[in-house]
Short mmCIF file of C-alpha atoms in Angstrom, two decimals:
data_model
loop_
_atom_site.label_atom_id
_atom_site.label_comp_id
_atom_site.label_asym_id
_atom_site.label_seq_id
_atom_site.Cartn_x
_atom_site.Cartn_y
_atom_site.Cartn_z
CA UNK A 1 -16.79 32.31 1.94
CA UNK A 2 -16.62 28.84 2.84
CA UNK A 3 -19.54 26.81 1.23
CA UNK A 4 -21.71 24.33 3.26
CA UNK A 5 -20.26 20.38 2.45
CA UNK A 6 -21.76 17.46 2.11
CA UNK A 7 -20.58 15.80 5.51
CA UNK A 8 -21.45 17.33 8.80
CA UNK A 9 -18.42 15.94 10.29
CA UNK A 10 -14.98 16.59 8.67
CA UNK A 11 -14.24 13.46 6.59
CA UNK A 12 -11.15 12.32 4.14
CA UNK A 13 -12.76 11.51 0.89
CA UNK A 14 -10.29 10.74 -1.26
CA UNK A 15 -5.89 9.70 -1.09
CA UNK A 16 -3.97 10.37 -3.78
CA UNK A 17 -0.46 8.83 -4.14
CA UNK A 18 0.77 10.85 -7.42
CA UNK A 19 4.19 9.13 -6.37
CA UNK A 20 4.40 7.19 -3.94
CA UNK A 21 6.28 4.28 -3.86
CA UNK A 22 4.76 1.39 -5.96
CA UNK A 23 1.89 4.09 -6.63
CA UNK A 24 1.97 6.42 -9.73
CA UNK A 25 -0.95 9.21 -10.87
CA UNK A 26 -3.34 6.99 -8.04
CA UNK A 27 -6.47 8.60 -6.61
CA UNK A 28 -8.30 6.20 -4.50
CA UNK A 29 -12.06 7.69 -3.13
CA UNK A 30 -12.77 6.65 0.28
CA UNK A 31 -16.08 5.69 1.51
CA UNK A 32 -17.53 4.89 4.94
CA UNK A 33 -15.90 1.35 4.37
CA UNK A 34 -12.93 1.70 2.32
CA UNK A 35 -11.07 -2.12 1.66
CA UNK A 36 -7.55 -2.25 -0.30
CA UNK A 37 -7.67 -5.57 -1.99
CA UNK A 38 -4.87 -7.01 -4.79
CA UNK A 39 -1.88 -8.96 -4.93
CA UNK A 40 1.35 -8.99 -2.50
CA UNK A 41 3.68 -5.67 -3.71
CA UNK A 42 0.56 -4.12 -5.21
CA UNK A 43 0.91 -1.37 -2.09
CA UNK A 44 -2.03 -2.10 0.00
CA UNK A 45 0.50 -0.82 3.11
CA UNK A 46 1.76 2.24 0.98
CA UNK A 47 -1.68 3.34 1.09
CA UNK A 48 -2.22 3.30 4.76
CA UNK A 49 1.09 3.98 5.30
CA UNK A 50 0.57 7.58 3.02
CA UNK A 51 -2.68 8.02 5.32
CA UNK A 52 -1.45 7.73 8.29
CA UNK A 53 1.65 9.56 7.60
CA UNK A 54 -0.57 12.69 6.74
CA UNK A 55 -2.76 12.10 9.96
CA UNK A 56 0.70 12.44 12.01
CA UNK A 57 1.79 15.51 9.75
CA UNK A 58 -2.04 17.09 10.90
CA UNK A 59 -1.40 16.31 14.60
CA UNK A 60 1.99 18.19 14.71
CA UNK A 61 4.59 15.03 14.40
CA UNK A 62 7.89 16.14 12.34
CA UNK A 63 8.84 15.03 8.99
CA UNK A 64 11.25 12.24 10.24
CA UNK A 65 8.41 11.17 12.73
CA UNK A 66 5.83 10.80 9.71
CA UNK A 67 8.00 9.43 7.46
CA UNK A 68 10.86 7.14 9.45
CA UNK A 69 12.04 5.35 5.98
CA UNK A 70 11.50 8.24 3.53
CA UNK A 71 13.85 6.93 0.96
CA UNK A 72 11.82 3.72 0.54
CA UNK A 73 8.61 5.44 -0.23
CA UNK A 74 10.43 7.36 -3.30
CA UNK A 75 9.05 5.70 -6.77
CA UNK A 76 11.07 2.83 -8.31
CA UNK A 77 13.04 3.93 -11.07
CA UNK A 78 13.04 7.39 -10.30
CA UNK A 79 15.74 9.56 -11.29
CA UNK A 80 17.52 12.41 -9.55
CA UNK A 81 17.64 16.08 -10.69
CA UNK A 82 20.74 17.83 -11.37
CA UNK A 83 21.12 18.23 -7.77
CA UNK A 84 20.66 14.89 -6.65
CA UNK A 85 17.48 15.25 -5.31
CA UNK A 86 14.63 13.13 -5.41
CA UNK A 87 11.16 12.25 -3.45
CA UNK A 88 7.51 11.38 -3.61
CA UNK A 89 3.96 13.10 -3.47
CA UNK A 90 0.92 12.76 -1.94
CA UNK A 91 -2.28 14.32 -0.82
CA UNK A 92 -5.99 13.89 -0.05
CA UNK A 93 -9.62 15.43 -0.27
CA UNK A 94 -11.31 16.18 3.16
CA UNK A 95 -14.73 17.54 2.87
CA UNK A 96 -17.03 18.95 5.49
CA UNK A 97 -18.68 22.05 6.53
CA UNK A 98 -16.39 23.93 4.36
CA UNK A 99 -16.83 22.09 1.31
CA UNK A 100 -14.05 19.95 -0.26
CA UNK A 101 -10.83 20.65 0.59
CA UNK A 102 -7.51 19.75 -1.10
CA UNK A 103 -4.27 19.25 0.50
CA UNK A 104 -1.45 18.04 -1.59
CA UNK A 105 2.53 17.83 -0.98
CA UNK A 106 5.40 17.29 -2.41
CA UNK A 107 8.23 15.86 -0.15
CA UNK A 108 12.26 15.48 -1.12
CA UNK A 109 13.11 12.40 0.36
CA UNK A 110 17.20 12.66 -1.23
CA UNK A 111 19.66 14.24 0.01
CA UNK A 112 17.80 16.03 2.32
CA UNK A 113 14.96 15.05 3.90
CA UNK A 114 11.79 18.47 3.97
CA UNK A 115 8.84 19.58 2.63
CA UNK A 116 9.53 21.40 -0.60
CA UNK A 117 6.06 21.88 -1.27
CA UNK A 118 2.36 22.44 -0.54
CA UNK A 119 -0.97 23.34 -1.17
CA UNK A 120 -4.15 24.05 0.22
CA UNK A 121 -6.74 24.83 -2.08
CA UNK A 122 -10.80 24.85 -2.26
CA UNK A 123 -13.33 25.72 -4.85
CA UNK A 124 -10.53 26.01 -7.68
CA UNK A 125 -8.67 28.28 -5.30
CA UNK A 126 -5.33 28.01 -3.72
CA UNK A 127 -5.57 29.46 0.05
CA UNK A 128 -2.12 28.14 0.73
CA UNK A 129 1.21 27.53 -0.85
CA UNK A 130 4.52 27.24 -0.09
CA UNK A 131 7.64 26.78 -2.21
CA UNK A 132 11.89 25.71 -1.65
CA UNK A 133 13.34 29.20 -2.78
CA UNK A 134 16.68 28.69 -1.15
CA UNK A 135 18.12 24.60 -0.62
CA UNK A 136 20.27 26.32 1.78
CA UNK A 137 17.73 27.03 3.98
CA UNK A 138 15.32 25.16 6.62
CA UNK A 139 11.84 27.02 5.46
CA UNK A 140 9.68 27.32 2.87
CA UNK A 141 8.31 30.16 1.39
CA UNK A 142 5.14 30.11 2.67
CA UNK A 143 1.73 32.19 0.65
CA UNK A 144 -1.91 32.32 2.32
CA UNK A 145 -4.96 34.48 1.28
CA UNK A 146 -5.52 37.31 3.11
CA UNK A 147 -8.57 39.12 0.77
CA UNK A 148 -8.79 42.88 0.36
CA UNK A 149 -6.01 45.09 -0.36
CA UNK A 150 -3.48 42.78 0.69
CA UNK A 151 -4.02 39.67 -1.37
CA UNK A 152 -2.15 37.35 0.03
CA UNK A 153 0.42 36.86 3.02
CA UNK A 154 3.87 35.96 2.46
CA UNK A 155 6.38 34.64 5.47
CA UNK A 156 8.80 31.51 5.70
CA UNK A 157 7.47 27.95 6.90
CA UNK A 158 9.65 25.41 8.48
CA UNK A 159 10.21 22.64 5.68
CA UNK A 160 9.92 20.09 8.49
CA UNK A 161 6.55 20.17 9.28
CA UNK A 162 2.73 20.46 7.52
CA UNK A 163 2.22 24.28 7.04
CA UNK A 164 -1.39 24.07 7.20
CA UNK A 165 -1.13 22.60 10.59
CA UNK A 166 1.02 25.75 11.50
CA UNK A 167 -1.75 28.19 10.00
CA UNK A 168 -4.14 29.07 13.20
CA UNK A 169 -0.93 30.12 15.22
CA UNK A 170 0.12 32.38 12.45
CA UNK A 171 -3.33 33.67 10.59
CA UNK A 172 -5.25 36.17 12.89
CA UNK A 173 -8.55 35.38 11.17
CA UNK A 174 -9.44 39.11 10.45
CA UNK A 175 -10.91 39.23 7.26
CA UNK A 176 -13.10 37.48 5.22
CA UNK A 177 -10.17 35.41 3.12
CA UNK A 178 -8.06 34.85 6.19
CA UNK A 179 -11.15 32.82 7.97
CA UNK A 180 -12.04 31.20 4.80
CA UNK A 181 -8.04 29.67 5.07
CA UNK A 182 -8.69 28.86 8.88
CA UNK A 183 -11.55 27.34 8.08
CA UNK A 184 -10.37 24.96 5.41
CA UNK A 185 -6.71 24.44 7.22
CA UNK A 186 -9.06 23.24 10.44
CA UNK A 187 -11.32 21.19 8.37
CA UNK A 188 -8.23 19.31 7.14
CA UNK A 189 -6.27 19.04 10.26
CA UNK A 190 -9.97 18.02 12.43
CA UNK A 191 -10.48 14.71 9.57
CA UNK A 192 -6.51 13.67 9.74
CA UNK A 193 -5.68 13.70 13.52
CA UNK A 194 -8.71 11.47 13.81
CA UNK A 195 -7.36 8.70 12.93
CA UNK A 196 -6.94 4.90 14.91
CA UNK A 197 -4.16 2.62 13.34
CA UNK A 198 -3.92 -0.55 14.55
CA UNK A 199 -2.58 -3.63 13.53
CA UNK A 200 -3.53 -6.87 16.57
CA UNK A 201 -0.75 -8.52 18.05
CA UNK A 202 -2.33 -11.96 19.15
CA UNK A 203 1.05 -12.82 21.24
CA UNK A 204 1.32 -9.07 23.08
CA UNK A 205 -2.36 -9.61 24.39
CA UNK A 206 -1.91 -13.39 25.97
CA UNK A 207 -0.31 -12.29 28.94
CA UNK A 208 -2.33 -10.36 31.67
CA UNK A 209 -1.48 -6.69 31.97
CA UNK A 210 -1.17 -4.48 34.49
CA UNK A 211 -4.16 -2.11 35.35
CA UNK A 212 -4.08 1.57 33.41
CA UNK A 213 -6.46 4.12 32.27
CA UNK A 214 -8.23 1.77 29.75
CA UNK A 215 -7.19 3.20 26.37
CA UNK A 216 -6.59 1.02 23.61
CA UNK A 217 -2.71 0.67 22.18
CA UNK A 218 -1.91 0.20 18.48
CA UNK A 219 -0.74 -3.76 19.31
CA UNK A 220 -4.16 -4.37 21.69
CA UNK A 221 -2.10 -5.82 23.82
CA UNK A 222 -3.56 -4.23 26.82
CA UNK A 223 -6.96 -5.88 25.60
CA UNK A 224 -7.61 -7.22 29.20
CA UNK A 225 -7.70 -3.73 30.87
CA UNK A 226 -10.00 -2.18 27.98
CA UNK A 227 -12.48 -4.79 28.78
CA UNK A 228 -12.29 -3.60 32.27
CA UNK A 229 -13.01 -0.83 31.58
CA UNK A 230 -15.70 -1.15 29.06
CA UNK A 231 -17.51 -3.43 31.47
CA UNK A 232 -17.62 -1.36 34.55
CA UNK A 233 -18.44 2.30 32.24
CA UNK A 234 -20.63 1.00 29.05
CA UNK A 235 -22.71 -1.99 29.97
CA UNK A 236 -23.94 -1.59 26.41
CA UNK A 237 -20.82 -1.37 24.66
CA UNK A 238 -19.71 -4.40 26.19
CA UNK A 239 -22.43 -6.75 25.58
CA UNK A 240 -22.60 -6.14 21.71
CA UNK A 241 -19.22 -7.32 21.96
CA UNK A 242 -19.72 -10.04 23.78
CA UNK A 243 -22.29 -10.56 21.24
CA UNK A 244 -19.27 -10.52 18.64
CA UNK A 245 -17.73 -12.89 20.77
CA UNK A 246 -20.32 -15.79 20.31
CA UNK A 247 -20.27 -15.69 16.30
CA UNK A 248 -16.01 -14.93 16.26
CA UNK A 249 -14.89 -17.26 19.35
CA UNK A 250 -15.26 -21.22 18.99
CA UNK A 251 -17.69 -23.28 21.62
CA UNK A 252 -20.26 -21.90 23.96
CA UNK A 253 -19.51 -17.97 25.09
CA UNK A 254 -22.07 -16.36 27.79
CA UNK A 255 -20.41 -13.37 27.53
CA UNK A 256 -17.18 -11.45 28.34
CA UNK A 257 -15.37 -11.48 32.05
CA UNK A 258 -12.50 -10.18 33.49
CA UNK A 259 -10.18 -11.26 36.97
CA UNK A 260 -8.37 -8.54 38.67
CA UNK A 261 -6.87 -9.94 42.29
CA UNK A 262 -6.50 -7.02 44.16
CA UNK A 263 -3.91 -4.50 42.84
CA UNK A 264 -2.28 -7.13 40.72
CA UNK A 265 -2.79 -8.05 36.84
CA UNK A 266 -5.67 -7.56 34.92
CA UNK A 267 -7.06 -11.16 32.90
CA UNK A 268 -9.52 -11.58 30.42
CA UNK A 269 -11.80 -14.26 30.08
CA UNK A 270 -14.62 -15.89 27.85
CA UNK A 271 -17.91 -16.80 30.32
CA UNK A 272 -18.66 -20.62 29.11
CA UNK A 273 -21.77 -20.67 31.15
CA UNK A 274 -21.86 -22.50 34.84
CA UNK A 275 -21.45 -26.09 33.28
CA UNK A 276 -18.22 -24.67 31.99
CA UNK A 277 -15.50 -23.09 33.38
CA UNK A 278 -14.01 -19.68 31.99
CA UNK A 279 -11.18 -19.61 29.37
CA UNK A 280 -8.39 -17.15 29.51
CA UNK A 281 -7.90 -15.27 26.42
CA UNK A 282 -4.65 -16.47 26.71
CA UNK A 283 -5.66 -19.59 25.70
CA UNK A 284 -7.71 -18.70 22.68
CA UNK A 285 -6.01 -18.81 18.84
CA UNK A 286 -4.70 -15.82 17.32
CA UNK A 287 -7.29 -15.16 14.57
CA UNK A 288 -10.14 -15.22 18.20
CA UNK A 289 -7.71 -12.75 19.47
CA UNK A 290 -7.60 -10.18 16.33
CA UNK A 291 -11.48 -10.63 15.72
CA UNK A 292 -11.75 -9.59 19.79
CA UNK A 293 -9.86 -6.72 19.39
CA UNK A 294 -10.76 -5.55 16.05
CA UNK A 295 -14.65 -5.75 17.22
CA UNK A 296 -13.84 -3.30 20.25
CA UNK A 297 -12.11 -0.86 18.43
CA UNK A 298 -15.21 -0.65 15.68
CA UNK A 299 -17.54 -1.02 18.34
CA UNK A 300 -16.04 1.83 20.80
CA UNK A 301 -14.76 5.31 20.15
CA UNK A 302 -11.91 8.09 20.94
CA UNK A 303 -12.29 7.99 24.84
CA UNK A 304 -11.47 4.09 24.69
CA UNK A 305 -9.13 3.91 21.94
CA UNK A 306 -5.55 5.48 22.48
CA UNK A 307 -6.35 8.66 19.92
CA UNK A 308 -6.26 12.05 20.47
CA UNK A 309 -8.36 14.27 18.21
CA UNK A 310 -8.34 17.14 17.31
CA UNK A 311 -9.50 19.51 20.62
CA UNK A 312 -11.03 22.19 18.10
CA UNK A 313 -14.28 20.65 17.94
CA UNK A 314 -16.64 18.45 20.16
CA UNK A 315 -16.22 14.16 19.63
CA UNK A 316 -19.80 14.39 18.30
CA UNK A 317 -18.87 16.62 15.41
CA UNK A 318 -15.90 14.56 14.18
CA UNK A 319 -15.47 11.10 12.94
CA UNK A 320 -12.60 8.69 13.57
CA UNK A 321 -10.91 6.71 11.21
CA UNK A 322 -9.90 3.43 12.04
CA UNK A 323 -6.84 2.22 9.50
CA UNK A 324 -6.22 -1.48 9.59
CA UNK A 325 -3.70 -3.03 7.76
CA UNK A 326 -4.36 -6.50 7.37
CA UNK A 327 -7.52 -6.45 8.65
CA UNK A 328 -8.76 -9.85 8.17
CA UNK A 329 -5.46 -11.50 8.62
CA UNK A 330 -5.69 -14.80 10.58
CA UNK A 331 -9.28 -15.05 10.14
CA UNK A 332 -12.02 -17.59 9.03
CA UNK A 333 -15.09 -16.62 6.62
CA UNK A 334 -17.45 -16.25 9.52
CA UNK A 335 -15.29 -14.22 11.79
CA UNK A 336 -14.25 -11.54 8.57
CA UNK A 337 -18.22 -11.68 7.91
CA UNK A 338 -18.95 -10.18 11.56
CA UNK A 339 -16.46 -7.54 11.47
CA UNK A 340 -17.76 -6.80 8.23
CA UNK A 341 -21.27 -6.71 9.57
CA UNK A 342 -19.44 -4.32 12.64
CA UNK A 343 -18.19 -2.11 10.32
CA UNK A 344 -21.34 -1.62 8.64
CA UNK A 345 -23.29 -1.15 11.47
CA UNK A 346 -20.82 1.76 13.29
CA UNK A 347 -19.38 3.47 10.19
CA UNK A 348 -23.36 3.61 8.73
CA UNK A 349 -23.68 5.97 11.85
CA UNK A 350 -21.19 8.92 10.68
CA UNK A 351 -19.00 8.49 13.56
CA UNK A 352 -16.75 6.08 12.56
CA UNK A 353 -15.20 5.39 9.08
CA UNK A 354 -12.72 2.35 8.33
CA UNK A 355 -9.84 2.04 5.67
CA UNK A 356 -8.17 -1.27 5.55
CA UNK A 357 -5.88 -3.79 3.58
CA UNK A 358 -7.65 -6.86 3.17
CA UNK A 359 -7.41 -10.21 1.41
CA UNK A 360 -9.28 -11.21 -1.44
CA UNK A 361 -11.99 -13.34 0.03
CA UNK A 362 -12.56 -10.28 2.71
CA UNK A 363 -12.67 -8.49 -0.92
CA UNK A 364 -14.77 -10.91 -2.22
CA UNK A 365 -17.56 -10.47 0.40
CA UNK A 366 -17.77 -6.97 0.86
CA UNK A 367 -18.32 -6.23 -3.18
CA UNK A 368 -21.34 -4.48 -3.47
CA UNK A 369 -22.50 -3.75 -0.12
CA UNK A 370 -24.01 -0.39 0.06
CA UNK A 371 -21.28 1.54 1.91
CA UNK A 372 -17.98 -0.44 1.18
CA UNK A 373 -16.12 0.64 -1.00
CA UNK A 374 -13.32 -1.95 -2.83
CA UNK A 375 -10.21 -0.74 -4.13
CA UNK A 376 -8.73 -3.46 -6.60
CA UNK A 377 -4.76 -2.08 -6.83
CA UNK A 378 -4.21 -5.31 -8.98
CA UNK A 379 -6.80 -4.19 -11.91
CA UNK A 380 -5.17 -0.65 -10.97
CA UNK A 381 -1.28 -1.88 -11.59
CA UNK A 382 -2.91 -3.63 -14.66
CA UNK A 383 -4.81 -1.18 -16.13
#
């Protein structure tokens, strides 16, 4: 049976890259605050790239989908087999109220790109595998526990997609080992679908935008209608950012406006006070632009943020992970510091989590804070 956890909420723990392009035997553990610090070409992006390609796996996106340039993820110097084939493998830890969970995979990238294979495993005990038995074919065999007489269950798997994303459509949940594998399968699947990437695009969010339902894009370029939104539905929300705003934005900032003429365009703009007049955020520089967006996302959630998780459980029992690459890009000391402080403040809540790439002064900071953990991939190359 599945064993109580340590997290209440399902959570991803730890990302291993056992090859994966520049990565080799990694295992990285992953804390509320997770920063990937080191050199350029130390794979920083291969590590949120590997995340968030298992977060689209979990929420049902095909193998192409997840990985669009699977050749350039294979190892460097890595040789083919007799049959020409070659890839890369990953996995990850989630743990929650089913105890820690393991999920690894190994992909062929060359000639043909599938799944050849994966596991699912708990407590020392594999719940799920699957294997290539015949090239020649577009499954997997595919092995889950069943318990009692039976054992296990054995049917084919498509090789294009996560099989433990597939496993409450085909396991009925009837004994005791069949709802220990739907539990762990939905534990995994519940952590990875949560999952924000976003990456600011300063010269995407000058323009005004036209007026939509409010959610957050990957770019933030539709900035201007989140803080619409956020202003007219969570007055509280909305003034911690505009909080933000007076430490991250230069000169005086009363708080956070927008202009919306009718049915036309939506426009941001930065209250100066009545001696001043308003600036559009058009106006502002590009690091003011990422620290605004980057504050909303930590400071909001799934309903604002263009995410959908999983629909298995209720918002308050899972936790979204925001992945950042370049978090701090474009930004002084004092505006890194406050998203820092951000971070600290929502992820120290269980609700939100945040894994980013991060230079070394961002790095620098963070090192031991309570709750951030610092992943060094230049000692790790080194070492």
């Amino acid at each position: 049976m599945p064993r109580q956890g340590g997290y209440q909420r399902p959570v991803v723990t730890e990302l291993r890259l056992s090859a994966f392009a520049a990565h080799r035997a990694a295992r990285f553990a992953l804390g509320p605050v997770t920063f990937f610090t080191g050199p350029s070409g130390s794979g920083k992006s291969q590590a949120l790239a590997a995340y968030e390609a298992l977060s689209a796996l979990a929420s049902g996106a095909l193998l192409e989908e997840a990985f669009p340039d699977a050749p350039a993820r294979i190892p460097e110097r890595a040789l083919p087999d007799g049959e020409g084939r070659r890839g890369f493998r990953i996995g990850c830890t989630v743990d929650g109220p089913a105890g820690p969970v393991r999920l690894d995979l190994a992909v062929q990238a060359e000639p043909v790109l599938r799944i050849v294979g994966e596991r699912l495993s708990a407590g020392g005990q594999v719940l799920l595998s699957t294997a290539l038995r015949d090239p020649g074919r577009s499954s997997v065999q595919a092995a889950w526990l069943t318990g009692g007489t039976t054992g296990v269950t054995r049917a084919p798997l498509p090789d294009d997609r996560l099989g433990t994303a597939l496993l409450p459509l085909r396991v009925a949940g009837a004994t005791a080992g069949q709802r220990q594998v739907l539990a762990a399968a939905e534990q995994v699947v519940v952590a990875l679908r949560s999952v924000f990437a976003c990456d600011p695009s300063p010269e995407r969010m000058r323009a005004p935008v036209p007026r939509g339902e409010g959610r957050l894009l990957r770019d933030c370029a539709n900035l201007a209608d989140v803080l619409r939104r956020t202003r007219h539905e969570c007055g509280t929300r909305h003034a911690l950012l505009a909080g933000a705003a007076r430490t991250g934005c230069a000169g005086p900032v009363e708080g956070l406006d927008v202009r919306v003429p009718g049915d036309g365009p939506v426009t941001a703009l930065l209250d100066r006070g009545r001696a001043r007049p308003a600036t559009e955020l058009g106006r502002l520089g590009a690091g003011e632009l990422r620290f605004l967006a980057l504050a909303l996302v930590l400071l909001t959630g799934p309903g604002v943020l263009a995410v959908d998780p999983a629909a298995e459980l209720l918002a308050a029992r899972q936790a979204l992970t925001v992945l950042a690459d370049g978090f701090d890009r474009a930004l002084d000391r004092r505006q890194s510091a406050e998203l820092l402080r951000l971070a600290l403040l929502s992820c120290g809540r269980g609700h939100i989590r945040l894994v980013a790439a991060v230079g070394e002064a961002c790095a620098d900071t963070a090192r031991g804070i309570p709750g951030v953990t610092v992943v060094d991939l230049g000692h790790e190359r080194d070492a």
